């Protein structure tokens, strides 16, 4: 990437960061400017206090993001369990219908045997006035006996299948209840963390809130600048795939829509809701949560990154964004924010995955 182009990119991303960006925990950024001496101005002292508030807010929202991933995972598992229970229920209904038919056929076979008087073939031959007709009939009887034996075997297998279906359905129901409980617990943690963050922010004066926003912008700008200065993008020349272009178009078209934890659109999204729906629109379904995206999608080096790839953030893979080129990404930041473009290096990167690697 040329120096002139890079300068333009840095300026563009800096401008975007100045508008809106998800600030990462303090450990993710370069240290703030040296703390002034005891003879500092009131403003400098206030900034120091606000920096502590900023870090606390980051921690609260990060905890909410982790819980959101747990919520989404439990929701997906509950959906799968519900679908499996429905599938098993249909098999049970079909099996019961088949069992009823088999019982009717077995009953008919038993009645037919009763009509012969239960005599052994030798006795029937001696009492028959037409041995040839008897021999022809005995062949059909033999076939009928074999069919009855097969019928009884099929009846037993169907009964066994029904027992297994019922057992599986019971197990799936227990899993469904467990995932519902996990989802409810995650929801409580999310609401608790967000409420704490909102309370902390509400206690700030208007001027303090404005200054806090500037501190967040500065932290994101420092992180992005340091990331670019590292030369990490100098060899990045990846060209987007056809599906990658569609995914980027979808994601950027959602800009301005609000963040909503657990949401997959179309009115609001959380971070992985945005990326999963963007790739679904491109014809490539991917896992729902950022952690599952990191776990199951093919990984690529940053130097091989191309538009449409997903950038996974933080050591616990609790946030995801979509790379759109020139050092920028689009993402759903956090509660209270809207989908926006930010510097790809404004948060600590865990790695990059590619949904359409194959």
Tab-separated table of C-alpha atoms in Angstrom:
chain	number	residue	atom	x	y	z
A	1	UNK	CA	0.000	0.000	0.000
A	2	UNK	CA	1.512	3.360	-1.022
A	3	UNK	CA	2.409	6.030	1.536
A	4	UNK	CA	0.008	8.542	-0.016
A	5	UNK	CA	-2.868	6.097	-0.111
A	6	UNK	CA	-2.167	5.009	3.416
A	7	UNK	CA	-2.225	8.602	4.579
A	8	UNK	CA	-5.661	9.044	3.050
A	9	UNK	CA	-6.877	5.807	4.629
A	10	UNK	CA	-5.558	6.809	8.033
A	11	UNK	CA	-7.253	10.190	7.768
A	12	UNK	CA	-10.527	8.607	6.663
A	13	UNK	CA	-10.538	6.038	9.444
A	14	UNK	CA	-9.562	8.709	11.967
A	15	UNK	CA	-12.569	10.754	10.866
A	16	UNK	CA	-14.836	7.717	11.209
A	17	UNK	CA	-13.457	6.960	14.655
A	18	UNK	CA	-14.190	10.524	15.646
A	19	UNK	CA	-17.847	9.984	14.785
A	20	UNK	CA	-18.528	6.679	16.521
A	21	UNK	CA	-16.538	3.597	17.557
A	22	UNK	CA	-16.634	0.810	20.098
A	23	UNK	CA	-13.841	1.503	22.544
A	24	UNK	CA	-11.973	-1.607	23.647
A	25	UNK	CA	-10.771	-2.261	27.199
A	26	UNK	CA	-7.905	-0.053	28.279
A	27	UNK	CA	-5.403	-2.888	27.957
A	28	UNK	CA	-6.016	-2.932	24.230
A	29	UNK	CA	-4.697	0.547	23.568
A	30	UNK	CA	-1.508	2.475	23.943
A	31	UNK	CA	-1.138	4.039	27.370
A	32	UNK	CA	-2.698	7.484	27.773
A	33	UNK	CA	-0.502	10.534	27.806
A	34	UNK	CA	1.777	10.717	30.916
A	35	UNK	CA	-0.100	11.757	34.037
A	36	UNK	CA	0.540	15.432	34.753
A	37	UNK	CA	2.393	16.509	37.866
A	38	UNK	CA	0.486	17.367	41.080
A	39	UNK	CA	0.174	20.904	39.790
A	40	UNK	CA	-2.159	19.782	37.004
A	41	UNK	CA	-5.194	21.700	35.923
A	42	UNK	CA	-8.684	20.656	37.071
A	43	UNK	CA	-9.429	19.523	33.506
A	44	UNK	CA	-6.463	17.127	33.451
A	45	UNK	CA	-7.469	15.688	36.817
A	46	UNK	CA	-11.046	15.279	35.608
A	47	UNK	CA	-9.805	13.497	32.481
A	48	UNK	CA	-7.934	11.045	34.668
A	49	UNK	CA	-11.144	10.252	36.525
A	50	UNK	CA	-13.062	9.945	33.260
A	51	UNK	CA	-10.415	7.579	31.900
A	52	UNK	CA	-11.165	5.297	34.833
A	53	UNK	CA	-14.876	5.582	34.019
A	54	UNK	CA	-14.158	4.749	30.382
A	55	UNK	CA	-12.308	1.576	31.346
A	56	UNK	CA	-15.084	0.560	33.709
A	57	UNK	CA	-17.682	1.087	30.982
A	58	UNK	CA	-15.572	-0.981	28.591
A	59	UNK	CA	-15.458	-3.815	31.102
A	60	UNK	CA	-19.212	-3.678	31.706
A	61	UNK	CA	-20.047	-3.719	27.991
A	62	UNK	CA	-17.498	-6.450	27.362
A	63	UNK	CA	-19.130	-8.602	30.047
A	64	UNK	CA	-22.485	-7.916	28.385
A	65	UNK	CA	-21.020	-8.985	25.017
A	66	UNK	CA	-19.770	-12.272	26.485
A	67	UNK	CA	-23.201	-12.937	27.996
A	68	UNK	CA	-24.824	-12.041	24.661
A	69	UNK	CA	-22.753	-14.711	22.931
A	70	UNK	CA	-23.891	-17.213	25.573
A	71	UNK	CA	-27.490	-16.097	25.052
A	72	UNK	CA	-27.223	-16.498	21.274
A	73	UNK	CA	-25.603	-19.925	21.613
A	74	UNK	CA	-28.347	-21.115	23.968
A	75	UNK	CA	-30.976	-19.721	21.598
A	76	UNK	CA	-29.489	-21.584	18.624
A	77	UNK	CA	-29.249	-24.824	20.581
A	78	UNK	CA	-32.830	-24.454	21.779
A	79	UNK	CA	-33.969	-24.000	18.173
A	80	UNK	CA	-32.103	-27.138	17.135
A	81	UNK	CA	-33.570	-29.114	20.040
A	82	UNK	CA	-37.092	-27.933	19.216
A	83	UNK	CA	-36.650	-28.968	15.576
A	84	UNK	CA	-35.319	-32.364	16.663
A	85	UNK	CA	-38.286	-32.913	18.979
A	86	UNK	CA	-40.681	-32.099	16.118
A	87	UNK	CA	-38.815	-34.512	13.830
A	88	UNK	CA	-38.974	-37.300	16.413
A	89	UNK	CA	-42.662	-36.610	17.082
A	90	UNK	CA	-43.417	-37.081	13.367
A	91	UNK	CA	-41.474	-40.355	13.378
A	92	UNK	CA	-43.412	-41.535	16.432
A	93	UNK	CA	-46.748	-40.753	14.768
A	94	UNK	CA	-45.676	-42.540	11.594
A	95	UNK	CA	-44.381	-45.492	13.621
A	96	UNK	CA	-47.643	-45.803	15.532
A	97	UNK	CA	-49.585	-45.833	12.271
A	98	UNK	CA	-47.275	-48.507	10.894
A	99	UNK	CA	-47.595	-50.495	14.119
A	100	UNK	CA	-51.388	-50.387	13.905
A	101	UNK	CA	-51.293	-51.656	10.322
A	102	UNK	CA	-48.867	-54.441	11.234
A	103	UNK	CA	-51.071	-55.553	14.118
A	104	UNK	CA	-54.074	-55.704	11.807
A	105	UNK	CA	-52.117	-57.802	9.317
A	106	UNK	CA	-50.839	-60.080	12.082
A	107	UNK	CA	-54.392	-60.496	13.343
A	108	UNK	CA	-55.603	-61.434	9.855
A	109	UNK	CA	-52.840	-64.023	9.582
A	110	UNK	CA	-53.787	-65.512	12.948
A	111	UNK	CA	-57.445	-65.733	11.930
A	112	UNK	CA	-56.499	-67.484	8.698
A	113	UNK	CA	-54.484	-70.068	10.624
A	114	UNK	CA	-57.412	-70.615	12.954
A	115	UNK	CA	-59.679	-71.363	10.019
A	116	UNK	CA	-57.441	-74.312	8.981
A	117	UNK	CA	-58.229	-75.917	12.312
A	118	UNK	CA	-54.634	-75.884	13.381
A	119	UNK	CA	-54.080	-79.370	11.882
A	120	UNK	CA	-50.550	-80.368	10.868
A	121	UNK	CA	-49.918	-80.619	7.080
A	122	UNK	CA	-49.737	-84.481	7.199
A	123	UNK	CA	-53.223	-84.773	8.711
A	124	UNK	CA	-54.634	-82.255	6.236
A	125	UNK	CA	-53.171	-84.307	3.345
A	126	UNK	CA	-54.791	-87.534	4.595
A	127	UNK	CA	-58.196	-85.850	4.999
A	128	UNK	CA	-58.066	-84.067	1.685
A	129	UNK	CA	-60.159	-85.451	-1.208
A	130	UNK	CA	-57.855	-83.741	-3.726
A	131	UNK	CA	-54.162	-84.251	-2.842
A	132	UNK	CA	-52.968	-82.207	-5.824
A	133	UNK	CA	-55.067	-79.225	-4.767
A	134	UNK	CA	-53.741	-79.666	-1.247
A	135	UNK	CA	-50.113	-79.665	-2.402
A	136	UNK	CA	-50.699	-76.508	-4.413
A	137	UNK	CA	-52.333	-74.926	-1.411
A	138	UNK	CA	-49.609	-76.060	0.960
A	139	UNK	CA	-47.082	-74.127	-1.100
A	140	UNK	CA	-49.131	-70.992	-0.659
A	141	UNK	CA	-49.475	-71.765	3.045
A	142	UNK	CA	-45.712	-72.081	3.331
A	143	UNK	CA	-45.310	-68.691	1.700
A	144	UNK	CA	-47.918	-67.314	4.056
A	145	UNK	CA	-46.072	-68.710	7.056
A	146	UNK	CA	-42.856	-67.090	5.923
A	147	UNK	CA	-44.699	-63.830	5.389
A	148	UNK	CA	-46.249	-64.092	8.853
A	149	UNK	CA	-42.823	-64.702	10.374
A	150	UNK	CA	-41.465	-61.625	8.587
A	151	UNK	CA	-44.510	-59.678	9.713
A	152	UNK	CA	-43.909	-60.576	13.336
A	153	UNK	CA	-40.265	-59.582	13.020
A	154	UNK	CA	-41.217	-56.245	11.467
A	155	UNK	CA	-43.758	-55.703	14.240
A	156	UNK	CA	-41.086	-56.232	16.887
A	157	UNK	CA	-38.644	-53.880	15.151
A	158	UNK	CA	-41.283	-51.160	14.846
A	159	UNK	CA	-42.106	-51.440	18.537
A	160	UNK	CA	-38.404	-51.166	19.380
A	161	UNK	CA	-38.027	-48.124	17.117
A	162	UNK	CA	-40.915	-46.416	18.868
A	163	UNK	CA	-39.244	-46.965	22.234
A	164	UNK	CA	-36.007	-45.439	20.921
A	165	UNK	CA	-37.838	-42.457	19.405
A	166	UNK	CA	-39.607	-41.807	22.713
A	167	UNK	CA	-36.324	-42.084	24.616
A	168	UNK	CA	-34.572	-39.704	22.214
A	169	UNK	CA	-37.446	-37.234	22.409
A	170	UNK	CA	-37.235	-37.254	26.197
A	171	UNK	CA	-33.477	-36.597	26.068
A	172	UNK	CA	-33.936	-33.764	23.579
A	173	UNK	CA	-36.600	-32.231	25.793
A	174	UNK	CA	-34.210	-32.225	28.762
A	175	UNK	CA	-31.560	-30.508	26.615
A	176	UNK	CA	-34.126	-27.959	25.463
A	177	UNK	CA	-35.011	-27.098	29.054
A	178	UNK	CA	-31.307	-26.785	29.955
A	179	UNK	CA	-30.681	-24.407	27.043
A	180	UNK	CA	-33.742	-22.351	27.966
A	181	UNK	CA	-32.382	-21.966	31.497
A	182	UNK	CA	-28.943	-21.009	30.152
A	183	UNK	CA	-30.562	-18.442	27.884
A	184	UNK	CA	-32.528	-16.931	30.791
A	185	UNK	CA	-29.415	-16.767	32.982
A	186	UNK	CA	-27.430	-15.069	30.203
A	187	UNK	CA	-30.242	-12.584	29.686
A	188	UNK	CA	-30.125	-11.605	33.355
A	189	UNK	CA	-26.352	-11.045	33.161
A	190	UNK	CA	-26.733	-8.940	30.022
A	191	UNK	CA	-29.420	-6.756	31.541
A	192	UNK	CA	-27.424	-6.374	34.753
A	193	UNK	CA	-24.239	-5.264	32.956
A	194	UNK	CA	-26.065	-2.857	30.644
A	195	UNK	CA	-28.054	-1.371	33.529
A	196	UNK	CA	-24.829	-0.798	35.481
A	197	UNK	CA	-23.204	0.886	32.478
A	198	UNK	CA	-26.220	3.110	31.843
A	199	UNK	CA	-26.368	4.080	35.518
A	200	UNK	CA	-22.682	4.990	35.505
A	201	UNK	CA	-23.124	7.155	32.418
A	202	UNK	CA	-26.279	8.804	33.728
A	203	UNK	CA	-24.402	10.033	36.787
A	204	UNK	CA	-22.076	12.105	34.589
A	205	UNK	CA	-22.750	15.731	33.815
A	206	UNK	CA	-23.369	16.663	30.197
A	207	UNK	CA	-19.872	18.111	29.852
A	208	UNK	CA	-18.383	14.967	31.354
A	209	UNK	CA	-20.299	12.770	28.920
A	210	UNK	CA	-19.016	14.832	26.009
A	211	UNK	CA	-15.449	14.612	27.304
A	212	UNK	CA	-15.854	10.856	27.873
A	213	UNK	CA	-16.898	10.440	24.235
A	214	UNK	CA	-13.751	12.302	23.167
A	215	UNK	CA	-11.592	10.060	25.329
A	216	UNK	CA	-13.155	7.021	23.663
A	217	UNK	CA	-12.461	8.495	20.235
A	218	UNK	CA	-8.865	9.257	21.182
A	219	UNK	CA	-8.286	5.747	22.504
A	220	UNK	CA	-9.699	4.191	19.322
A	221	UNK	CA	-7.665	6.566	17.170
A	222	UNK	CA	-4.443	5.722	19.011
A	223	UNK	CA	-5.099	2.004	18.622
A	224	UNK	CA	-5.897	2.323	14.911
A	225	UNK	CA	-2.829	4.498	14.256
A	226	UNK	CA	-0.562	2.070	16.103
A	227	UNK	CA	-2.055	-0.816	14.133
A	228	UNK	CA	-1.433	0.942	10.819
A	229	UNK	CA	2.046	2.058	11.864
A	230	UNK	CA	2.953	-1.565	12.551
A	231	UNK	CA	2.921	-2.130	8.775
A	232	UNK	CA	0.366	-4.920	9.122
A	233	UNK	CA	-1.513	-3.720	6.019
A	234	UNK	CA	1.431	-3.128	3.718
A	235	UNK	CA	1.007	-6.514	2.013
A	236	UNK	CA	-2.772	-6.702	2.198
A	237	UNK	CA	-4.036	-6.724	-1.379
A	238	UNK	CA	-6.782	-9.335	-1.148
A	239	UNK	CA	-9.560	-8.992	-3.689
A	240	UNK	CA	-13.085	-9.690	-2.480
A	241	UNK	CA	-14.852	-12.772	-3.778
A	242	UNK	CA	-18.269	-12.502	-5.430
A	243	UNK	CA	-19.963	-13.645	-2.244
A	244	UNK	CA	-17.699	-11.424	-0.161
A	245	UNK	CA	-18.875	-8.395	-2.140
A	246	UNK	CA	-22.511	-9.338	-1.486
A	247	UNK	CA	-21.820	-9.782	2.224
A	248	UNK	CA	-20.123	-6.382	2.447
A	249	UNK	CA	-22.968	-4.735	0.555
A	250	UNK	CA	-25.484	-6.228	2.982
A	251	UNK	CA	-23.526	-5.244	6.081
A	252	UNK	CA	-22.852	-1.664	4.994
A	253	UNK	CA	-26.507	-1.245	3.975
A	254	UNK	CA	-27.440	-1.728	7.653
A	255	UNK	CA	-25.384	1.266	8.797
A	256	UNK	CA	-27.267	3.512	11.192
A	257	UNK	CA	-29.481	0.724	12.530
A	258	UNK	CA	-29.286	0.180	16.293
A	259	UNK	CA	-27.390	-2.494	18.160
A	260	UNK	CA	-29.755	-4.993	19.769
A	261	UNK	CA	-28.414	-7.934	21.751
A	262	UNK	CA	-29.778	-11.209	20.419
A	263	UNK	CA	-31.086	-9.486	17.290
A	264	UNK	CA	-30.526	-10.684	13.716
A	265	UNK	CA	-32.327	-7.887	11.894
A	266	UNK	CA	-33.899	-6.455	10.000
A	267	UNK	CA	-34.437	-3.568	12.431
A	268	UNK	CA	-31.496	-4.185	14.798
A	269	UNK	CA	-28.451	-6.452	15.075
A	270	UNK	CA	-25.833	-7.559	17.538
A	271	UNK	CA	-22.296	-8.044	16.239
A	272	UNK	CA	-22.578	-11.681	15.155
A	273	UNK	CA	-26.185	-11.211	14.085
A	274	UNK	CA	-24.932	-8.699	11.516
A	275	UNK	CA	-22.099	-10.878	10.177
A	276	UNK	CA	-24.154	-14.090	10.077
A	277	UNK	CA	-27.044	-12.422	8.254
A	278	UNK	CA	-24.689	-10.666	5.838
A	279	UNK	CA	-23.151	-13.975	4.808
A	280	UNK	CA	-26.531	-15.713	4.732
A	281	UNK	CA	-27.647	-13.069	2.246
A	282	UNK	CA	-24.603	-13.984	0.151
A	283	UNK	CA	-25.679	-17.628	0.094
A	284	UNK	CA	-23.199	-18.863	2.680
A	285	UNK	CA	-24.789	-19.662	6.082
A	286	UNK	CA	-22.296	-19.454	8.952
A	287	UNK	CA	-22.486	-20.066	12.728
A	288	UNK	CA	-24.575	-17.589	14.717
A	289	UNK	CA	-22.136	-16.487	17.439
A	290	UNK	CA	-18.716	-14.835	17.199
A	291	UNK	CA	-17.168	-17.648	19.232
A	292	UNK	CA	-18.591	-20.307	16.937
A	293	UNK	CA	-17.505	-18.309	13.897
A	294	UNK	CA	-13.976	-18.241	15.293
A	295	UNK	CA	-14.080	-21.932	16.169
A	296	UNK	CA	-15.507	-23.336	12.940
A	297	UNK	CA	-14.624	-20.996	10.045
A	298	UNK	CA	-11.255	-21.289	8.228
A	299	UNK	CA	-8.640	-18.870	9.539
A	300	UNK	CA	-6.428	-16.657	7.393
A	301	UNK	CA	-3.459	-14.420	8.137
A	302	UNK	CA	-4.075	-10.701	8.366
A	303	UNK	CA	-1.754	-10.194	5.383
A	304	UNK	CA	-4.127	-12.345	3.324
A	305	UNK	CA	-7.245	-10.525	4.512
A	306	UNK	CA	-9.812	-9.468	1.936
A	307	UNK	CA	-13.164	-7.632	2.082
A	308	UNK	CA	-15.873	-9.865	3.490
A	309	UNK	CA	-13.559	-11.658	5.905
A	310	UNK	CA	-14.551	-11.557	9.562
A	311	UNK	CA	-12.263	-10.034	12.174
A	312	UNK	CA	-12.607	-11.654	15.602
A	313	UNK	CA	-11.747	-9.469	18.592
A	314	UNK	CA	-10.611	-10.067	22.189
A	315	UNK	CA	-9.075	-13.215	23.626
A	316	UNK	CA	-12.502	-14.693	24.289
A	317	UNK	CA	-13.758	-14.055	20.720
A	318	UNK	CA	-16.629	-11.998	22.125
A	319	UNK	CA	-16.851	-9.503	19.248
A	320	UNK	CA	-16.809	-9.764	15.460
A	321	UNK	CA	-16.749	-7.288	12.592
A	322	UNK	CA	-16.531	-7.483	8.797
A	323	UNK	CA	-13.459	-6.187	7.011
A	324	UNK	CA	-14.408	-3.878	4.127
A	325	UNK	CA	-10.944	-2.898	2.898
A	326	UNK	CA	-8.419	-0.080	3.373
A	327	UNK	CA	-7.976	-0.795	7.076
A	328	UNK	CA	-11.662	-0.354	7.944
A	329	UNK	CA	-14.436	-2.618	9.139
A	330	UNK	CA	-18.192	-2.421	9.669
A	331	UNK	CA	-19.738	-3.697	12.899
A	332	UNK	CA	-22.517	-3.430	15.469
A	333	UNK	CA	-20.545	-2.012	18.411
A	334	UNK	CA	-22.537	-2.261	21.620
A	335	UNK	CA	-25.821	-1.269	23.319
A	336	UNK	CA	-26.658	2.362	22.730
A	337	UNK	CA	-24.673	2.517	19.487
A	338	UNK	CA	-25.551	2.038	15.842
A	339	UNK	CA	-23.960	-0.043	13.095
A	340	UNK	CA	-20.998	1.915	11.823
A	341	UNK	CA	-17.624	1.845	10.084
A	342	UNK	CA	-14.521	1.998	12.275
A	343	UNK	CA	-10.819	1.298	12.115
A	344	UNK	CA	-10.167	-2.438	11.922
A	345	UNK	CA	-7.378	-2.047	14.481
A	346	UNK	CA	-9.373	-0.018	16.997
A	347	UNK	CA	-9.846	-3.132	19.146
A	348	UNK	CA	-7.481	-6.017	19.983
A	349	UNK	CA	-7.621	-8.523	17.120
A	350	UNK	CA	-7.683	-12.225	17.923
A	351	UNK	CA	-7.663	-13.347	14.308
A	352	UNK	CA	-9.386	-13.388	10.928
A	353	UNK	CA	-11.724	-16.032	9.463
A	354	UNK	CA	-13.064	-16.504	5.947
A	355	UNK	CA	-16.608	-17.837	5.458
A	356	UNK	CA	-16.088	-18.694	1.758
A	357	UNK	CA	-12.568	-20.083	1.950
A	358	UNK	CA	-13.612	-23.143	-0.051
